[in-house]
N, CA, C and O atoms as a printed pandas DataFrame, in Angstrom:
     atom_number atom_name residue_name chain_id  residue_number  x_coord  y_coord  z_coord
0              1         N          UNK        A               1  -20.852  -21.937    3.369
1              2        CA          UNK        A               1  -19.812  -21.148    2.768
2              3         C          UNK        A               1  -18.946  -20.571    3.879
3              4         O          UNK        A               1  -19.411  -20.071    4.904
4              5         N          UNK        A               2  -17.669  -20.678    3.600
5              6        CA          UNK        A               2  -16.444  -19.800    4.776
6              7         C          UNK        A               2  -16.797  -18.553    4.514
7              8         O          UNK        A               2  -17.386  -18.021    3.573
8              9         N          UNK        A               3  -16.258  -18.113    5.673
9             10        CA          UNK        A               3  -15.916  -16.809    5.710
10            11         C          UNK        A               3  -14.998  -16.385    6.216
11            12         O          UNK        A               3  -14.327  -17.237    6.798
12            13         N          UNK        A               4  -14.569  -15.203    6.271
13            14        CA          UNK        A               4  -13.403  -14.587    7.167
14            15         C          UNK        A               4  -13.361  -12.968    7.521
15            16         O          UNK        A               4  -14.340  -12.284    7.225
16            17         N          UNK        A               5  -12.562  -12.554    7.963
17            18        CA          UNK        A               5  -12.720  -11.380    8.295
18            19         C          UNK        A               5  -11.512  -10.829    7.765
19            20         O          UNK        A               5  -10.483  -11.292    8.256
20            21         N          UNK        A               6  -11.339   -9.638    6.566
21            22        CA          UNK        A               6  -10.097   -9.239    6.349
22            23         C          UNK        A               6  -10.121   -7.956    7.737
23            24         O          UNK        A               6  -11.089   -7.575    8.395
24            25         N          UNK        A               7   -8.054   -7.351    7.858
25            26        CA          UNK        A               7   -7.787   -6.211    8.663
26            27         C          UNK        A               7   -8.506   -5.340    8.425
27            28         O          UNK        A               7   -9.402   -4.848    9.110
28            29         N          UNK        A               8   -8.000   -5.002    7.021
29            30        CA          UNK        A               8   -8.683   -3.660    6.076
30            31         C          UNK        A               8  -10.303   -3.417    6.278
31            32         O          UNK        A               8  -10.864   -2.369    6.598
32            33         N          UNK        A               9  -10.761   -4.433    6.053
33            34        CA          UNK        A               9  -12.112   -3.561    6.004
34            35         C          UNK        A               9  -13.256   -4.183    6.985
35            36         O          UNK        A               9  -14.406   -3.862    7.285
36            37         N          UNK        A              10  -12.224   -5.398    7.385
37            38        CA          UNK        A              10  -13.167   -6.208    8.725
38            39         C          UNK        A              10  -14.703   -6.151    8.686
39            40         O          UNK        A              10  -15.463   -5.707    9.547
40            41         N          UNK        A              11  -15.046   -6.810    7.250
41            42        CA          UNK        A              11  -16.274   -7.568    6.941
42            43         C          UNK        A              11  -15.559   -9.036    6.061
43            44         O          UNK        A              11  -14.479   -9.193    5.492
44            45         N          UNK        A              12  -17.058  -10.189    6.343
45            46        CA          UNK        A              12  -17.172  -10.880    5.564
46            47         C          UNK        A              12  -16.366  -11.228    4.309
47            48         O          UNK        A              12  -16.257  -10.129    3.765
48            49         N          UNK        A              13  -15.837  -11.982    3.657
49            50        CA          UNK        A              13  -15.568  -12.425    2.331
50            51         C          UNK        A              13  -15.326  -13.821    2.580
51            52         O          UNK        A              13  -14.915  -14.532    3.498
52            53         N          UNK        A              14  -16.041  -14.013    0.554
53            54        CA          UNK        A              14  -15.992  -15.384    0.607
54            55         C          UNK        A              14  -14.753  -15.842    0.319
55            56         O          UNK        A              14  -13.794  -15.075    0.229
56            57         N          UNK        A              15  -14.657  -17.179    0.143
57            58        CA          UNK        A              15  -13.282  -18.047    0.438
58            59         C          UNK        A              15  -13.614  -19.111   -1.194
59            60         O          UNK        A              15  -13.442  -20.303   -1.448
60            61         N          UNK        A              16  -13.925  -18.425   -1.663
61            62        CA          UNK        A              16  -13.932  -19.189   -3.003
62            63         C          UNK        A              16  -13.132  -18.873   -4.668
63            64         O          UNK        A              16  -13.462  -18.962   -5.851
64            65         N          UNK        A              17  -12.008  -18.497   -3.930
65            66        CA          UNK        A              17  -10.924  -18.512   -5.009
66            67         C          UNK        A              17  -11.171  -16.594   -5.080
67            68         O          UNK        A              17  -10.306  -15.731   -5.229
68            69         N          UNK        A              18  -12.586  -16.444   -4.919
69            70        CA          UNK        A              18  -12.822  -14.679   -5.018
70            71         C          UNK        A              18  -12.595  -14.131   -4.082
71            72         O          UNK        A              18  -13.072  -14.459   -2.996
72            73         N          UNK        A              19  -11.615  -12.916   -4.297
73            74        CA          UNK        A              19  -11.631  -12.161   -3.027
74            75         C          UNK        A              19  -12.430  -10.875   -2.993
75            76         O          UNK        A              19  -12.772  -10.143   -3.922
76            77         N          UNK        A              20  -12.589  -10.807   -2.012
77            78        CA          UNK        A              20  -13.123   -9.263   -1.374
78            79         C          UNK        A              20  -13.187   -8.069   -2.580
79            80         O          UNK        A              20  -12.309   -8.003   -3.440
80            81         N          UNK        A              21  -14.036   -7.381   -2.546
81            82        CA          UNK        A              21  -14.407   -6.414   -3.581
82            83         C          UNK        A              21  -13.287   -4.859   -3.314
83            84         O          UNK        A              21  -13.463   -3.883   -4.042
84            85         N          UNK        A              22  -12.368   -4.844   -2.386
85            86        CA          UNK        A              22  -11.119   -3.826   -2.939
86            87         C          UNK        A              22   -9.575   -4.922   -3.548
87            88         O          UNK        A              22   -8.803   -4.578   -4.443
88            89         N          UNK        A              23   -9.503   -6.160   -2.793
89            90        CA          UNK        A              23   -8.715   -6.672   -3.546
90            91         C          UNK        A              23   -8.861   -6.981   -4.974
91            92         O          UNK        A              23   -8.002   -6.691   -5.807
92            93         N          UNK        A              24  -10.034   -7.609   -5.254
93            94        CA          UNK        A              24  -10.493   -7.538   -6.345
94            95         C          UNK        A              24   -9.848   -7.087   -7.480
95            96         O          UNK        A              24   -9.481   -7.768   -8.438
96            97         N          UNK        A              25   -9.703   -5.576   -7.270
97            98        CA          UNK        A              25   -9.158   -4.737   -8.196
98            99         C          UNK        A              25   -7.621   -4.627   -8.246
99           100         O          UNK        A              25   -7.070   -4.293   -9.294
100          101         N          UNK        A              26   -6.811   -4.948   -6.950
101          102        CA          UNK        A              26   -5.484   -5.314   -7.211
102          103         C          UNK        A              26   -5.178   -6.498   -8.905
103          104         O          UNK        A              26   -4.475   -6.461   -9.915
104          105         N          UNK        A              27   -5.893   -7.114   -8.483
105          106        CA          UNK        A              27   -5.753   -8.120   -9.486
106          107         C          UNK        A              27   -7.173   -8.918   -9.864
107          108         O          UNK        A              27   -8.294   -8.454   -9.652
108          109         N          UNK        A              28   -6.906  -10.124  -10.426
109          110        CA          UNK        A              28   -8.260  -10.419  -11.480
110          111         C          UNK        A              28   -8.301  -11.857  -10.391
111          112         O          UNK        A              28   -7.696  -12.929  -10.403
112          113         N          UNK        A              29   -9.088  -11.395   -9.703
113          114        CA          UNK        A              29   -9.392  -13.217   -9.103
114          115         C          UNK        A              29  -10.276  -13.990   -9.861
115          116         O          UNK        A              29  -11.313  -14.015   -9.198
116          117         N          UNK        A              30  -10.401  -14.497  -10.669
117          118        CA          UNK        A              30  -10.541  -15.352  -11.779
118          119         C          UNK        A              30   -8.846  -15.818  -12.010
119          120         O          UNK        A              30   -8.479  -16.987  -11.888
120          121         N          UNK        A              31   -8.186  -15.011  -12.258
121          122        CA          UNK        A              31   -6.530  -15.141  -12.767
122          123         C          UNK        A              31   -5.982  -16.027  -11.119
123          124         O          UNK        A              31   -5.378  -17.066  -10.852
124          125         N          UNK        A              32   -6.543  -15.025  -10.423
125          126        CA          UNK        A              32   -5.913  -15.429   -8.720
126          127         C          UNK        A              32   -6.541  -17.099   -8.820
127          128         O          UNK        A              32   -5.600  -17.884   -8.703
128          129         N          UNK        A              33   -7.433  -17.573   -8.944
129          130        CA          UNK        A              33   -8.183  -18.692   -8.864
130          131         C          UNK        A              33   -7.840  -20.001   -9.812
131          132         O          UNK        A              33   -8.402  -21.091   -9.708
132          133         N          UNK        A              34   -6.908  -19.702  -10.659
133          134        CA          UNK        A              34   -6.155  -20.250  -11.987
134          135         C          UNK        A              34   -7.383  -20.551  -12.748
135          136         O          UNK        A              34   -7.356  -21.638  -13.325
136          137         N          UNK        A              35   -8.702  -19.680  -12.916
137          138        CA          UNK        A              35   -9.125  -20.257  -14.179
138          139         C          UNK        A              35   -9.042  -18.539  -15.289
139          140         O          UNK        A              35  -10.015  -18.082  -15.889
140          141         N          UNK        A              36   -8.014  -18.080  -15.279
141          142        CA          UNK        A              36   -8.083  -16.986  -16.126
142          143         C          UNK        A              36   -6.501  -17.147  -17.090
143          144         O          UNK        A              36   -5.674  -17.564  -16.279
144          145         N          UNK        A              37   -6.079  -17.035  -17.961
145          146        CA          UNK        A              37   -5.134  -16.977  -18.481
146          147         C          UNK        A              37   -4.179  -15.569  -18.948
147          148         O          UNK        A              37   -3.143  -15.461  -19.604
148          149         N          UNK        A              38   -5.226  -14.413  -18.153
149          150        CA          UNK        A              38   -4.488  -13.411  -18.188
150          151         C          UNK        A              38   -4.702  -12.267  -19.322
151          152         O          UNK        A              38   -5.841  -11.926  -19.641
152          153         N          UNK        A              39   -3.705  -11.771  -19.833
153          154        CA          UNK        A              39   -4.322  -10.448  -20.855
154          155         C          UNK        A              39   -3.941  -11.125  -22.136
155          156         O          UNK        A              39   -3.107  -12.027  -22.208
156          157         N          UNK        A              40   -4.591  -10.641  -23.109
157          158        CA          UNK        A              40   -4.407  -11.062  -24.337
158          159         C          UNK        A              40   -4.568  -10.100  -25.530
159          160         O          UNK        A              40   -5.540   -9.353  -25.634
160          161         N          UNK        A              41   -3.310  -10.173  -26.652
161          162        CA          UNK        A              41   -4.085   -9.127  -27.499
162          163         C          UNK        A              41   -4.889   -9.357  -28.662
163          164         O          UNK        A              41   -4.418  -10.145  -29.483
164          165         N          UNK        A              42   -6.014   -8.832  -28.913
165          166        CA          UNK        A              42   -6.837   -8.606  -29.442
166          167         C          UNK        A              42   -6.495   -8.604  -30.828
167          168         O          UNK        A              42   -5.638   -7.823  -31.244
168          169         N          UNK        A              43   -6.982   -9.267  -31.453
169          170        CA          UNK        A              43   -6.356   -9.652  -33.179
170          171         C          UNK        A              43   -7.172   -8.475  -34.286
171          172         O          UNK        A              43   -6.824   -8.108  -35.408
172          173         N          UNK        A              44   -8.111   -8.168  -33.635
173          174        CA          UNK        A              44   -8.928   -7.518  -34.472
174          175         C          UNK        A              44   -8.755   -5.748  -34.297
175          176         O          UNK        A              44   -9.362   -5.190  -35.211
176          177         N          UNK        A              45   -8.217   -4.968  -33.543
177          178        CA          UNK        A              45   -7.519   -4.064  -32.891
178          179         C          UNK        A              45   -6.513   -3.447  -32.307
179          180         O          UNK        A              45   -6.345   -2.243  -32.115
180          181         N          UNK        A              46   -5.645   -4.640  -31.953
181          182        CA          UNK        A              46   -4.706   -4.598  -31.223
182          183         C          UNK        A              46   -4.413   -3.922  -29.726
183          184         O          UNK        A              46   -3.460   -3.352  -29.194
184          185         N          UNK        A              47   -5.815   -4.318  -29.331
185          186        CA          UNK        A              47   -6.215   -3.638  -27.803
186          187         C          UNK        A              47   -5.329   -5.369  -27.202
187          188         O          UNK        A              47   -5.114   -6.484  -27.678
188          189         N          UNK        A              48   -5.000   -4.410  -25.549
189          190        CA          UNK        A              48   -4.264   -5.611  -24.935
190          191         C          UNK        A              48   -5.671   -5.704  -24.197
191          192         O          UNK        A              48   -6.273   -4.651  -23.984
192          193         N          UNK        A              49   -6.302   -7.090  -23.741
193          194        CA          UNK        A              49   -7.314   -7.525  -23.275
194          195         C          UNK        A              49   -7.532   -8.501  -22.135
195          196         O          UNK        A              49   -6.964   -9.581  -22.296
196          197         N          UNK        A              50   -8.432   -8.315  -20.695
197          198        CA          UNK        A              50   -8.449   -9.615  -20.211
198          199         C          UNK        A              50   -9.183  -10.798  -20.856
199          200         O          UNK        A              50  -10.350  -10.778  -21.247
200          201         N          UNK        A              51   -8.251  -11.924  -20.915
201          202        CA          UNK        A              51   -9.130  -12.953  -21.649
202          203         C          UNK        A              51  -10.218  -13.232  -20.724
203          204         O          UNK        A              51  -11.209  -13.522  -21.394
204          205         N          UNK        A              52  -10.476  -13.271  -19.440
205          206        CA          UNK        A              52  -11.538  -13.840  -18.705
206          207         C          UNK        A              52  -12.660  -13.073  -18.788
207          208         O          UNK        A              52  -13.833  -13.442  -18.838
208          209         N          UNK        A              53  -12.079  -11.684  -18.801
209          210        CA          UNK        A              53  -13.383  -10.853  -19.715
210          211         C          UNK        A              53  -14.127  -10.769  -20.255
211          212         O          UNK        A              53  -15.312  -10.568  -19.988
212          213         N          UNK        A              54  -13.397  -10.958  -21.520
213          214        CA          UNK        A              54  -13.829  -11.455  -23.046
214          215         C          UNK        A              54  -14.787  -13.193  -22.828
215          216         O          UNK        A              54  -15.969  -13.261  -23.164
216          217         N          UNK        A              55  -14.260  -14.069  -22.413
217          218        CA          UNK        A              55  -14.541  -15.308  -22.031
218          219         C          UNK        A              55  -16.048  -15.259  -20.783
219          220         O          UNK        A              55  -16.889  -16.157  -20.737
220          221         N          UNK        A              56  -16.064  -14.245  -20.058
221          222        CA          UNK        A              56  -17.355  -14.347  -19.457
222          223         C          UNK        A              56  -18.207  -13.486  -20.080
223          224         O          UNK        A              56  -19.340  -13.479  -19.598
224          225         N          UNK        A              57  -17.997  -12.689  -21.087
225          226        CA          UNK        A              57  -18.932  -12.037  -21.241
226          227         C          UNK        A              57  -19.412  -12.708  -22.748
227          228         O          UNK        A              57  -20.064  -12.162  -23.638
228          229         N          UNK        A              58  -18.941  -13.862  -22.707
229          230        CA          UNK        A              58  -18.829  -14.180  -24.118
230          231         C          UNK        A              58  -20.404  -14.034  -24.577
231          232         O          UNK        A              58  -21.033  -13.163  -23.975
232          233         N          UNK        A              59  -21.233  -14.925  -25.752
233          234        CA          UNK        A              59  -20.207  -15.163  -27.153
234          235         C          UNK        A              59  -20.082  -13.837  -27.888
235          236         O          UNK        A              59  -19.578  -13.790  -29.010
236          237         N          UNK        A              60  -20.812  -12.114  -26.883
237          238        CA          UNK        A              60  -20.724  -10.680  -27.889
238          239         C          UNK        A              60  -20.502   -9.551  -26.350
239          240         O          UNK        A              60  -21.244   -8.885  -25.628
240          241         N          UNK        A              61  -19.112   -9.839  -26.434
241          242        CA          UNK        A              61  -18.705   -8.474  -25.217
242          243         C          UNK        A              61  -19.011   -7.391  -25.157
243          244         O          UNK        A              61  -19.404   -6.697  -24.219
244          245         N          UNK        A              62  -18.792   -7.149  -26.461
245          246        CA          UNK        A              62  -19.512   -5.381  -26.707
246          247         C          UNK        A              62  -20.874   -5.527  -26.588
247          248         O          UNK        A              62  -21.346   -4.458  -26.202
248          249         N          UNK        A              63  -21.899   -6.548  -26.780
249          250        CA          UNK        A              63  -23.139   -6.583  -26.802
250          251         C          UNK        A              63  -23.783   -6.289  -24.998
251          252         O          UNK        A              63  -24.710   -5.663  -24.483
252          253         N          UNK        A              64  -23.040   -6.862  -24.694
253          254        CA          UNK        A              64  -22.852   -6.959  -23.012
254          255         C          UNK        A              64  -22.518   -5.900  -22.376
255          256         O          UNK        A              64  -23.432   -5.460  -21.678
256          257         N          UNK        A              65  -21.745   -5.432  -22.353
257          258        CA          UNK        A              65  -21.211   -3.699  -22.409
258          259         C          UNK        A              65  -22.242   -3.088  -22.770
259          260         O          UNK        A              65  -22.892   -2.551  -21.874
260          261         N          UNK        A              66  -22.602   -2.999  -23.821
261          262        CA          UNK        A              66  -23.954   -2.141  -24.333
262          263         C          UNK        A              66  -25.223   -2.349  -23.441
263          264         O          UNK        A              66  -25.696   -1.425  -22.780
264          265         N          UNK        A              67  -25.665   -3.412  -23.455
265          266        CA          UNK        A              67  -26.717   -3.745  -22.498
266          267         C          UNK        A              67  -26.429   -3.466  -20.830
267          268         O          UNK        A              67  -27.356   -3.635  -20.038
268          269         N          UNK        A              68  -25.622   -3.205  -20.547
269          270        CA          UNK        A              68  -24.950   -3.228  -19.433
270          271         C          UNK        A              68  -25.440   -1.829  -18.854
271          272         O          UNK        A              68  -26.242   -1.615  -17.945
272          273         N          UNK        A              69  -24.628   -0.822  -19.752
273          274        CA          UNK        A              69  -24.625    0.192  -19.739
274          275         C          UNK        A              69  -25.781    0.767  -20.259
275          276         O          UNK        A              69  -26.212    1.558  -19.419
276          277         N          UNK        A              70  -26.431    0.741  -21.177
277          278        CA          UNK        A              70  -28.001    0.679  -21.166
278          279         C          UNK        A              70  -28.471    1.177  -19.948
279          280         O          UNK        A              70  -28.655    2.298  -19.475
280          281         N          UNK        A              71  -28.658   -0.362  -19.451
281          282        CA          UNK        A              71  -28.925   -0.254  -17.604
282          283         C          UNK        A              71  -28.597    0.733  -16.879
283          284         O          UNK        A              71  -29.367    1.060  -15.976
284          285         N          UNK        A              72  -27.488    1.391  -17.066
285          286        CA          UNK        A              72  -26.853    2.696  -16.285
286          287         C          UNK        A              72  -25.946    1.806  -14.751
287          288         O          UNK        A              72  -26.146    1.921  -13.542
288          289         N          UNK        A              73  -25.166    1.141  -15.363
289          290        CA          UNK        A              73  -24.206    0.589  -14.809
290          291         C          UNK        A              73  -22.687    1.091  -15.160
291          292         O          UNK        A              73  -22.392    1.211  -16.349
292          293         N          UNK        A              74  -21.967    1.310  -14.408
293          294        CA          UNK        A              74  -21.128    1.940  -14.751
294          295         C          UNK        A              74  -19.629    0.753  -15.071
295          296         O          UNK        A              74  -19.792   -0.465  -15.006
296          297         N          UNK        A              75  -18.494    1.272  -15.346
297          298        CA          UNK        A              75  -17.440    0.390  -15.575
298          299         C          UNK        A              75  -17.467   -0.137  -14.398
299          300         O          UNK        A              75  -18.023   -1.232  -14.322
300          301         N          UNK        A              76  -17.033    0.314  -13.451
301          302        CA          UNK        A              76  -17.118   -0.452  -11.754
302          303         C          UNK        A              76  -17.957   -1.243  -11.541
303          304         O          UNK        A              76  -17.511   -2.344  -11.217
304          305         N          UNK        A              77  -19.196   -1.144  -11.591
305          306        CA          UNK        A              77  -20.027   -1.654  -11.163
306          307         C          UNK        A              77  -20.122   -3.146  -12.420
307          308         O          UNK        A              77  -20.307   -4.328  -12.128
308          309         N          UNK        A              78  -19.946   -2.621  -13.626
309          310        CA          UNK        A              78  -20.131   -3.783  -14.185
310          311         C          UNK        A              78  -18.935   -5.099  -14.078
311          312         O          UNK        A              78  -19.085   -6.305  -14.272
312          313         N          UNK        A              79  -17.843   -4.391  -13.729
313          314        CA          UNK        A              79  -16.759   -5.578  -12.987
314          315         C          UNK        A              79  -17.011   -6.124  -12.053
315          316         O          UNK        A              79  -16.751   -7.320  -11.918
316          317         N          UNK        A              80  -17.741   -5.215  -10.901
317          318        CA          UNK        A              80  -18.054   -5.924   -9.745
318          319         C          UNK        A              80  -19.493   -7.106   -9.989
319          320         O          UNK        A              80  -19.746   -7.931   -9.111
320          321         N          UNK        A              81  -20.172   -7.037  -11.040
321          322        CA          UNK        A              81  -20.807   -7.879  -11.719
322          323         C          UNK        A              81  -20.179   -9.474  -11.923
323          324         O          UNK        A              81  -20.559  -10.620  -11.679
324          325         N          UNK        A              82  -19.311   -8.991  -12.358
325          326        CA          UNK        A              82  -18.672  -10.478  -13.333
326          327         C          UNK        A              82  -17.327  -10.508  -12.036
327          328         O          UNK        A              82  -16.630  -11.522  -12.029
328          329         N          UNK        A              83  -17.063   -9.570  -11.152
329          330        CA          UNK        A              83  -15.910  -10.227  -10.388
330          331         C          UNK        A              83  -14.385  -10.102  -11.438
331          332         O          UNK        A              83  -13.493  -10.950  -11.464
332          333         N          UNK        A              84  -14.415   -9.020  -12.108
333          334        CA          UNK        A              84  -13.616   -8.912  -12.904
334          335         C          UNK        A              84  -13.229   -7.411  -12.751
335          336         O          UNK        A              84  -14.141   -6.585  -12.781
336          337         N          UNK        A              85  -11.599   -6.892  -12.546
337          338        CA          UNK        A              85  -10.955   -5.780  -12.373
338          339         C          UNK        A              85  -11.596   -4.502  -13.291
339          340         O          UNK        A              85  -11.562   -4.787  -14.488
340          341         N          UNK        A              86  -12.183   -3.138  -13.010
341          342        CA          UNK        A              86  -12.654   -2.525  -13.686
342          343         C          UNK        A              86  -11.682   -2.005  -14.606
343          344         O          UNK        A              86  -12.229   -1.080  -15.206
344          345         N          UNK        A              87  -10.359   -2.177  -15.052
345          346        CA          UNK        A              87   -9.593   -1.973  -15.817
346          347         C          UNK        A              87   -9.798   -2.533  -17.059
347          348         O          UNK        A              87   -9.608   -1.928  -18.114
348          349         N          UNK        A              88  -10.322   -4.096  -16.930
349          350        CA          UNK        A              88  -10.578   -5.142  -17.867
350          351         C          UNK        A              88  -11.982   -4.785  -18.624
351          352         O          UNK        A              88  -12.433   -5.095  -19.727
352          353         N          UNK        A              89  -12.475   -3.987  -17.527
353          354        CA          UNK        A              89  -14.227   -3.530  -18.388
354          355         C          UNK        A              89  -13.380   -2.077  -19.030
355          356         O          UNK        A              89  -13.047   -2.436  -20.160
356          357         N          UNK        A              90  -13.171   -1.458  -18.943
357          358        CA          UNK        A              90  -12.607   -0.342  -19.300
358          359         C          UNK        A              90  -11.773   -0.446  -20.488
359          360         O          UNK        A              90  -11.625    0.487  -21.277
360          361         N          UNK        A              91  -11.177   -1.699  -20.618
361          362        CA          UNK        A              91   -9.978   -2.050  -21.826
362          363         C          UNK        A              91  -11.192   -2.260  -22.744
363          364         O          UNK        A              91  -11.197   -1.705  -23.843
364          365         N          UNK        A              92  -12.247   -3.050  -22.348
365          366        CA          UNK        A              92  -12.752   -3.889  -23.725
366          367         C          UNK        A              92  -14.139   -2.752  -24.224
367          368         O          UNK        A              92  -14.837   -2.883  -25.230
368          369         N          UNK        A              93  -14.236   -1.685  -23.196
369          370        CA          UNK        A              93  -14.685   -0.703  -23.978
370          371         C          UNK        A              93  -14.179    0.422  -24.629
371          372         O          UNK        A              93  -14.842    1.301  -25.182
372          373         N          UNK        A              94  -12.674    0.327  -24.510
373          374        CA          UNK        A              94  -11.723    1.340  -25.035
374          375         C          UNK        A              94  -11.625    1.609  -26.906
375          376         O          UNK        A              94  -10.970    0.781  -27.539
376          377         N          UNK        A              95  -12.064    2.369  -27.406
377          378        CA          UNK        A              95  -11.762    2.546  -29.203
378          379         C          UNK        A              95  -10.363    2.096  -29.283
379          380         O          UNK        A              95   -9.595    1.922  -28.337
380          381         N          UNK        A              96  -10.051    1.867  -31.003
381          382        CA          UNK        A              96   -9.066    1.925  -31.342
382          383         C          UNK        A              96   -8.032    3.235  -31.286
383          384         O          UNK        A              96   -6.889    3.139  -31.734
């Protein structure tokens, strides 16, 4: 596996479409990597949503979330799980 050294925080990251765990959160590297299609809204709520979100946590997001958090994992931490922006964990646990 590559590696490299970013300025910012001059450790390690991999070179596999994922970046580094503060870029990360700039944006959705899944999306950065072209296998994400971006936000989507939610038919059943009308929450705006990441689809790659929804799509990795498939086939019961909220079930996942729940179990997640169970665990005592927090929104952050459970993005940094799936490599997914904690905004996107945060949307798909947001009420109507």
């Amino acid at each position: 596996m590559k590696t490299n050294t970013t300025a910012r925080a001059n450790r390690p990251t991999r070179r596999l479409g994922l970046i580094g765990r503060r870029a990360a959160e700039v944006d959705c590297p899944w999306k950065a990597a072209g296998l994400c299609r971006g936000l989507s809204l939610s038919e059943d709520d009308g929450r705006m949503i990441c689809t790659c979100a929804v799509e990795l946590m498939a086939p019961s997001p909220d079930r996942v979330l729940e179990t997640f958090t169970d665990l005592g994992l927090s929104d952050e931490q459970i993005g940094r799980y799936f490599h997914i922006p904690t905004r996107c964990v945060t949307a798909l646990r947001r009420p109507v």
